[in-house]
Amino acid sequence: MIAFYFISCLLLATAYVWLIHFYVKGWLKTPQQNLDKTLKPTEAFTVVISVRNEEDNIENCLNSILKQNYPKDLYEIIVVNDFSTDSTLKKISPFENRIKLIKLSEHLPKERANFPNKKTAITMAVNMAKNPLILCADGDCEYGENWILSIEQFYKKYKKDFIAAPVDYIFDNTWLFNFLEMDLAAMMGVTAGSIGQKKPVMASGANMMFTKAIFKEVNGYEGNEEIPSGDDVFLMQKVFMNNEKAVGFVKNTEAIAFTIAPHTFSEFLNQRIRWTSKSTNMIDIKVKVVLVFNYLFYLALFLNFFVLPFFNIAFLVFGVVMMVFKLIIDTLFFTNILAFFNKSKLLKWMFPIEILHIIYVSVMGILALVGTYNWKGRTVKK
């Protein structure tokens, strides 16, 4: 029985190495984009921001978008307020002559105030948008002055119907920060690597673009409207299944969205449960299979390090063998990804962060399946 378990651990480790190598190849296949400031912008965008309770961040977000190095007549901003209960609307008020504002409270029954409405918000904004290209932003993010320009140049060159773009944290000095940076870098690596290999599994709603035409063609969020999260990945997968060549990733530091890092463990936990909870509703069955195998690998590591050695020390040896496999391939992975974000210094924290990540992924998989989470003043049930 122990021999069978050990073989299973080796198979999981081998599959993990193959998977991460697959993503590394996809990352390397994704062309690095450099901004060409001699090219004249010609594409028209509608920037969509769905907000709820962003009184601390929305002003910085809107100012960063209004200060874009992009012709003012070639982009508009639509902000959709999702039943905010703080002073978000008051903070938006001075911008109303430069943006379009939709208040969901004027369009939806009051019972919807207790349900995440981001997909509805985006759909309303798309229907109102006067421009053919939709850029989605988040109210807790800030964007560099060449954000739209970098997306535009990528779109004009590759003509993708759906474009994912990188996200990074605004520097913070919280105790969680090094772990958060590595975790987010890993997600960006998987996002770009899977798209580069034409097997997309992730995208971020804080930084993505799609054409209004493709949104209509795939019927937007029809079929998953009642799932609380997934406004990003579900739409991406629908576009991909419609046309496998239609999805791209902007590998350009000018295209980065900078977001606020969670400040407390509770905030971090709720955010990650929200992100992970959509995994069970993935459209592509192959993506579900990959996620299951990846989780089983982390769960086996967790058991081999923290549970099973109390019964037989041999299990700790199994864990060490798996960890060696993981560290070798993860070093290759993070060396490439962190170099892009100019954060190679984080490699020195890799071993302790990897140990924390084993615990985090193992616990998060269970919580995402059975737990509830709090987000922007709402309690959301799975």
XYZ file of C-alpha atoms in Angstrom:
382
model
C 0.000 0.000 0.000
C 2.820 2.410 0.884
C 4.610 1.480 -2.345
C 1.478 2.285 -4.354
C 1.143 5.635 -2.574
C 4.796 6.462 -3.252
C 4.357 5.684 -6.954
C 1.272 7.909 -6.986
C 3.314 10.719 -5.409
C 6.008 10.311 -8.062
C 3.396 10.414 -10.820
C 1.859 13.571 -9.364
C 5.307 15.187 -9.097
C 6.128 14.238 -12.679
C 2.813 15.645 -13.881
C 3.467 18.866 -11.943
C 6.916 19.260 -13.513
C 5.417 18.708 -16.953
C 2.641 21.235 -16.286
C 4.930 24.003 -15.028
C 7.370 23.361 -17.897
C 4.382 23.662 -20.241
C 3.606 27.100 -18.763
C 7.254 28.187 -18.943
C 7.302 27.318 -22.649
C 4.088 29.284 -23.127
C 5.580 32.280 -21.299
C 8.702 32.167 -23.474
C 6.579 31.818 -26.632
C 4.621 34.955 -25.711
C 6.367 37.869 -27.471
C 7.653 40.726 -25.324
C 5.901 43.901 -26.417
C 7.669 47.257 -26.432
C 5.817 50.504 -26.833
C 6.321 52.354 -30.110
C 5.516 55.992 -29.375
C 5.903 56.943 -33.030
C 2.692 55.098 -33.942
C -0.469 57.176 -34.017
C -3.376 55.747 -31.948
C -6.477 55.039 -34.007
C -8.600 52.550 -32.020
C -11.492 53.711 -29.835
C -12.026 52.209 -26.364
C -14.661 52.195 -23.675
C -13.146 51.709 -20.219
C -15.583 49.914 -17.900
C -15.208 50.058 -14.122
C -17.649 48.198 -11.881
C -17.290 49.481 -8.315
C -18.614 48.699 -4.884
C -17.372 50.347 -1.697
C -14.187 51.811 -3.175
C -14.196 55.147 -1.362
C -10.482 54.838 -0.570
C -9.379 53.983 -4.116
C -11.762 55.211 -6.800
C -10.294 58.728 -7.069
C -6.779 57.412 -7.750
C -8.192 54.915 -10.231
C -10.137 57.499 -12.215
C -7.301 60.037 -12.156
C -4.884 57.447 -13.541
C -7.244 56.631 -16.404
C -8.060 60.245 -17.179
C -4.324 61.002 -17.409
C -3.690 58.429 -20.117
C -1.246 59.227 -22.885
C -4.030 58.623 -25.365
C -6.293 60.941 -27.411
C -9.258 61.951 -25.247
C -11.660 61.582 -28.148
C -10.661 57.926 -28.547
C -11.757 56.662 -25.148
C -14.658 57.036 -22.769
C -15.096 55.858 -19.180
C -18.204 54.153 -17.854
C -18.415 53.604 -14.094
C -21.092 51.261 -12.763
C -21.894 51.630 -9.073
C -22.899 48.278 -7.572
C -25.023 49.345 -4.590
C -22.113 50.934 -2.708
C -22.868 51.560 0.952
C -19.933 53.883 1.647
C -19.038 57.269 0.116
C -17.965 55.865 -3.262
C -20.641 57.852 -5.114
C -19.601 61.028 -3.343
C -15.989 60.452 -4.432
C -17.124 59.843 -8.026
C -19.280 62.978 -8.153
C -16.495 65.452 -9.152
C -15.699 63.266 -12.174
C -19.225 63.051 -13.558
C -18.605 65.603 -16.306
C -15.827 63.371 -17.656
C -17.369 59.921 -17.226
C -20.673 58.129 -17.671
C -22.179 56.802 -14.448
C -24.624 53.919 -14.133
C -26.270 53.274 -10.760
C -27.453 49.671 -10.514
C -29.877 50.743 -7.779
C -31.841 52.536 -10.517
C -32.025 49.444 -12.737
C -32.224 46.411 -10.420
C -34.578 45.466 -7.566
C -33.254 46.314 -4.096
C -32.865 42.588 -3.321
C -29.911 42.548 -5.738
C -27.966 44.735 -3.330
C -26.955 41.551 -1.486
C -25.620 39.751 -4.546
C -22.423 40.414 -6.552
C -23.570 42.136 -9.737
C -20.333 42.599 -11.642
C -21.420 40.596 -14.689
C -24.658 42.575 -14.873
C -22.674 45.801 -14.482
C -20.293 44.925 -17.316
C -23.173 43.845 -19.557
C -24.991 47.143 -19.002
C -21.830 49.100 -19.713
C -21.116 47.138 -22.892
C -24.631 47.836 -24.123
C -24.145 51.541 -23.439
C -20.597 51.703 -24.857
C -20.179 53.821 -27.989
C -16.787 52.291 -28.878
C -16.001 48.835 -30.308
C -13.232 47.880 -27.839
C -14.009 47.313 -24.163
C -11.287 47.702 -21.518
C -12.174 46.436 -18.055
C -10.589 48.034 -15.001
C -11.125 47.721 -11.239
C -11.836 50.546 -8.846
C -8.998 49.554 -6.519
C -6.370 49.673 -9.294
C -4.181 52.348 -10.806
C -2.921 52.382 -14.384
C 0.223 53.821 -15.936
C -0.087 56.619 -18.483
C 0.599 54.259 -21.415
C -1.841 51.564 -20.332
C -4.396 52.092 -23.101
C -1.686 52.748 -25.680
C 0.066 49.455 -24.912
C -3.197 47.504 -25.211
C -4.035 49.331 -28.450
C -0.697 48.515 -30.081
C -1.022 44.853 -29.124
C -4.566 44.727 -30.473
C -3.637 46.368 -33.779
C -0.747 43.954 -34.268
C -2.460 40.684 -33.308
C -6.217 41.414 -33.653
C -7.247 39.274 -30.682
C -10.891 39.355 -29.607
C -9.938 38.884 -25.953
C -6.739 40.234 -24.401
C -5.519 39.462 -20.893
C -2.981 41.812 -19.353
C -0.668 41.718 -16.311
C -1.484 42.766 -12.761
C 0.937 43.691 -9.995
C 0.678 45.016 -6.475
C 1.274 48.581 -5.404
C 4.168 48.294 -2.955
C 3.102 47.655 0.588
C 5.057 46.867 3.713
C 2.652 44.349 5.256
C 3.932 41.037 6.580
C 2.062 39.203 3.845
C 3.586 41.168 0.988
C 6.446 38.905 -0.197
C 4.102 35.911 -0.230
C 1.439 37.906 -2.068
C 3.901 39.099 -4.698
C 5.099 35.565 -5.415
C 1.548 34.242 -5.483
C 0.363 36.929 -7.907
C 3.467 36.493 -10.092
C 2.681 32.779 -10.282
C -0.873 33.546 -11.405
C 0.398 35.940 -14.058
C 2.862 33.309 -15.261
C 0.117 30.705 -15.535
C -2.177 33.234 -17.247
C 0.384 34.159 -19.907
C 1.863 30.664 -20.203
C -1.481 28.935 -20.699
C -2.595 31.541 -23.240
C 0.765 31.209 -25.020
C 0.129 27.462 -25.294
C -3.464 28.047 -26.462
C -4.863 26.435 -23.314
C -6.056 29.506 -21.336
C -6.970 28.937 -17.703
C -6.800 32.391 -16.105
C -7.413 36.084 -16.682
C -7.902 39.087 -14.430
C -10.996 41.260 -14.573
C -8.823 44.121 -13.326
C -7.037 44.253 -16.669
C -8.614 42.726 -19.756
C -9.935 43.805 -23.113
C -12.501 42.325 -25.447
C -14.360 43.463 -28.509
C -17.961 44.472 -28.187
C -18.696 42.266 -31.206
C -17.328 39.080 -29.613
C -19.175 39.807 -26.364
C -22.412 39.850 -28.342
C -21.408 36.844 -30.446
C -20.806 34.567 -27.432
C -23.839 36.016 -25.602
C -21.757 37.606 -22.874
C -22.244 35.944 -19.507
C -25.323 33.989 -20.512
C -25.237 30.641 -18.728
C -23.154 31.785 -15.757
C -24.875 34.995 -14.676
C -25.728 33.636 -11.225
C -22.182 32.506 -10.402
C -20.851 35.252 -8.097
C -17.364 35.518 -9.634
C -15.717 34.617 -12.954
C -16.492 37.709 -15.019
C -12.986 37.338 -16.449
C -12.191 33.661 -16.984
C -15.690 32.543 -18.034
C -15.822 35.156 -20.771
C -12.292 34.303 -21.884
C -13.146 30.614 -22.142
C -16.292 31.325 -24.154
C -14.260 33.421 -26.583
C -11.578 30.734 -26.777
C -14.082 27.957 -27.456
C -15.551 30.126 -30.175
C -12.120 30.668 -31.765
C -8.901 29.185 -30.330
C -6.805 31.932 -31.931
C -8.840 34.782 -30.456
C -7.161 35.071 -27.027
C -3.866 36.850 -26.340
C -1.724 38.176 -23.479
C 0.036 41.563 -23.449
C 3.555 40.883 -22.192
C 4.381 44.540 -21.695
C 5.242 46.295 -18.419
C 3.435 49.413 -19.683
C 0.201 47.387 -19.653
C 0.363 46.464 -15.952
C -2.554 47.262 -13.662
C -1.421 48.059 -10.128
C -3.763 46.884 -7.400
C -3.946 47.235 -3.632
C -2.658 44.195 -1.725
C -4.826 42.685 1.030
C -3.772 44.175 4.364
C -4.978 41.452 6.705
C -5.047 37.666 6.660
C -8.862 37.732 6.718
C -8.995 40.049 3.704
C -6.494 37.862 1.879
C -8.426 34.689 2.699
C -11.742 36.081 1.483
C -10.146 37.331 -1.730
C -8.575 33.959 -2.497
C -11.723 31.986 -1.705
C -13.575 34.265 -4.118
C -10.953 33.709 -6.829
C -10.770 29.951 -6.282
C -14.507 29.319 -5.955
C -15.098 29.765 -9.684
C -12.826 26.792 -10.502
C -15.633 24.242 -10.184
C -17.624 26.096 -12.862
C -14.969 26.164 -15.568
C -16.443 25.570 -19.009
C -13.514 23.592 -20.427
C -13.375 20.094 -18.869
C -9.627 19.869 -19.611
C -9.028 22.897 -17.413
C -10.955 21.217 -14.591
C -8.798 18.093 -14.924
C -5.588 20.149 -14.746
C -6.841 21.988 -11.656
C -7.745 18.712 -9.934
C -4.317 17.135 -10.625
C -2.563 20.287 -9.465
C -4.564 20.319 -6.246
C -3.885 16.615 -5.597
C -0.152 17.312 -5.938
C -0.314 20.067 -3.299
C -2.548 17.986 -1.051
C -0.096 15.049 -1.221
C 2.760 17.401 -0.298
C 0.750 18.760 2.631
C -0.037 15.258 3.910
C 3.542 14.049 3.462
C 5.005 16.978 5.388
C 2.438 17.772 8.054
C 0.173 14.763 8.675
C 1.407 11.312 7.602
C 4.933 11.437 9.171
C 3.239 11.109 12.577
C 2.279 7.582 11.495
C 5.326 6.618 9.419
C 8.464 8.704 8.851
C 8.755 7.281 5.327
C 6.049 9.697 4.227
C 8.354 12.605 5.028
C 10.859 11.134 2.577
C 8.120 11.041 -0.049
C 7.436 14.709 0.649
C 11.111 15.648 0.319
C 11.363 13.864 -3.041
C 8.276 15.687 -4.321
C 9.578 18.988 -2.983
C 12.870 18.576 -4.859
C 10.913 18.103 -8.103
C 8.841 21.180 -7.282
C 11.735 23.452 -6.352
C 13.687 22.655 -9.514
C 10.870 23.435 -11.941
C 9.514 26.358 -9.884
C 12.946 27.993 -9.895
C 12.894 27.931 -13.695
C 9.335 29.276 -13.685
C 9.880 32.129 -11.225
C 13.235 33.145 -12.691
C 11.451 34.056 -15.919
C 8.312 35.583 -14.428
C 9.973 37.676 -11.726
C 12.474 39.061 -14.232
C 9.559 40.508 -16.222
C 8.186 42.240 -13.115
C 11.711 43.331 -12.084
C 11.349 41.407 -8.819
C 14.099 38.789 -9.065
C 15.072 39.647 -5.468
C 12.086 37.591 -4.327
C 13.881 34.389 -5.358
C 15.750 34.442 -2.044
C 12.415 33.980 -0.244
C 11.357 31.145 -2.484
C 11.806 28.162 -0.120
C 9.814 29.510 2.865
C 7.165 30.900 0.523
C 6.897 27.506 -1.199
C 6.239 25.843 2.166
C 3.567 28.408 2.989
C 2.071 27.924 -0.469
C 1.642 24.184 0.114
C -0.450 24.899 3.218
C -2.321 27.720 1.512
C -3.333 25.765 -1.616
C -4.355 22.666 0.356
C -6.601 24.599 2.719
C -7.915 26.964 0.055
C -9.157 24.122 -2.135
C -11.436 22.921 0.646
C -12.629 26.383 1.693
C -13.439 27.303 -1.903
C -15.704 24.266 -2.198
C -17.569 24.462 1.090
C -17.012 27.951 2.499
C -18.573 31.364 2.208
C -16.682 34.590 1.840
C -17.158 38.258 2.630
C -16.488 40.763 -0.122
C -17.197 44.490 -0.211
C -19.660 44.218 2.647
C -21.479 41.178 1.252
C -21.506 37.593 2.497
C -21.459 35.323 -0.539
C -22.468 31.682 -0.272
C -21.016 28.971 -2.441
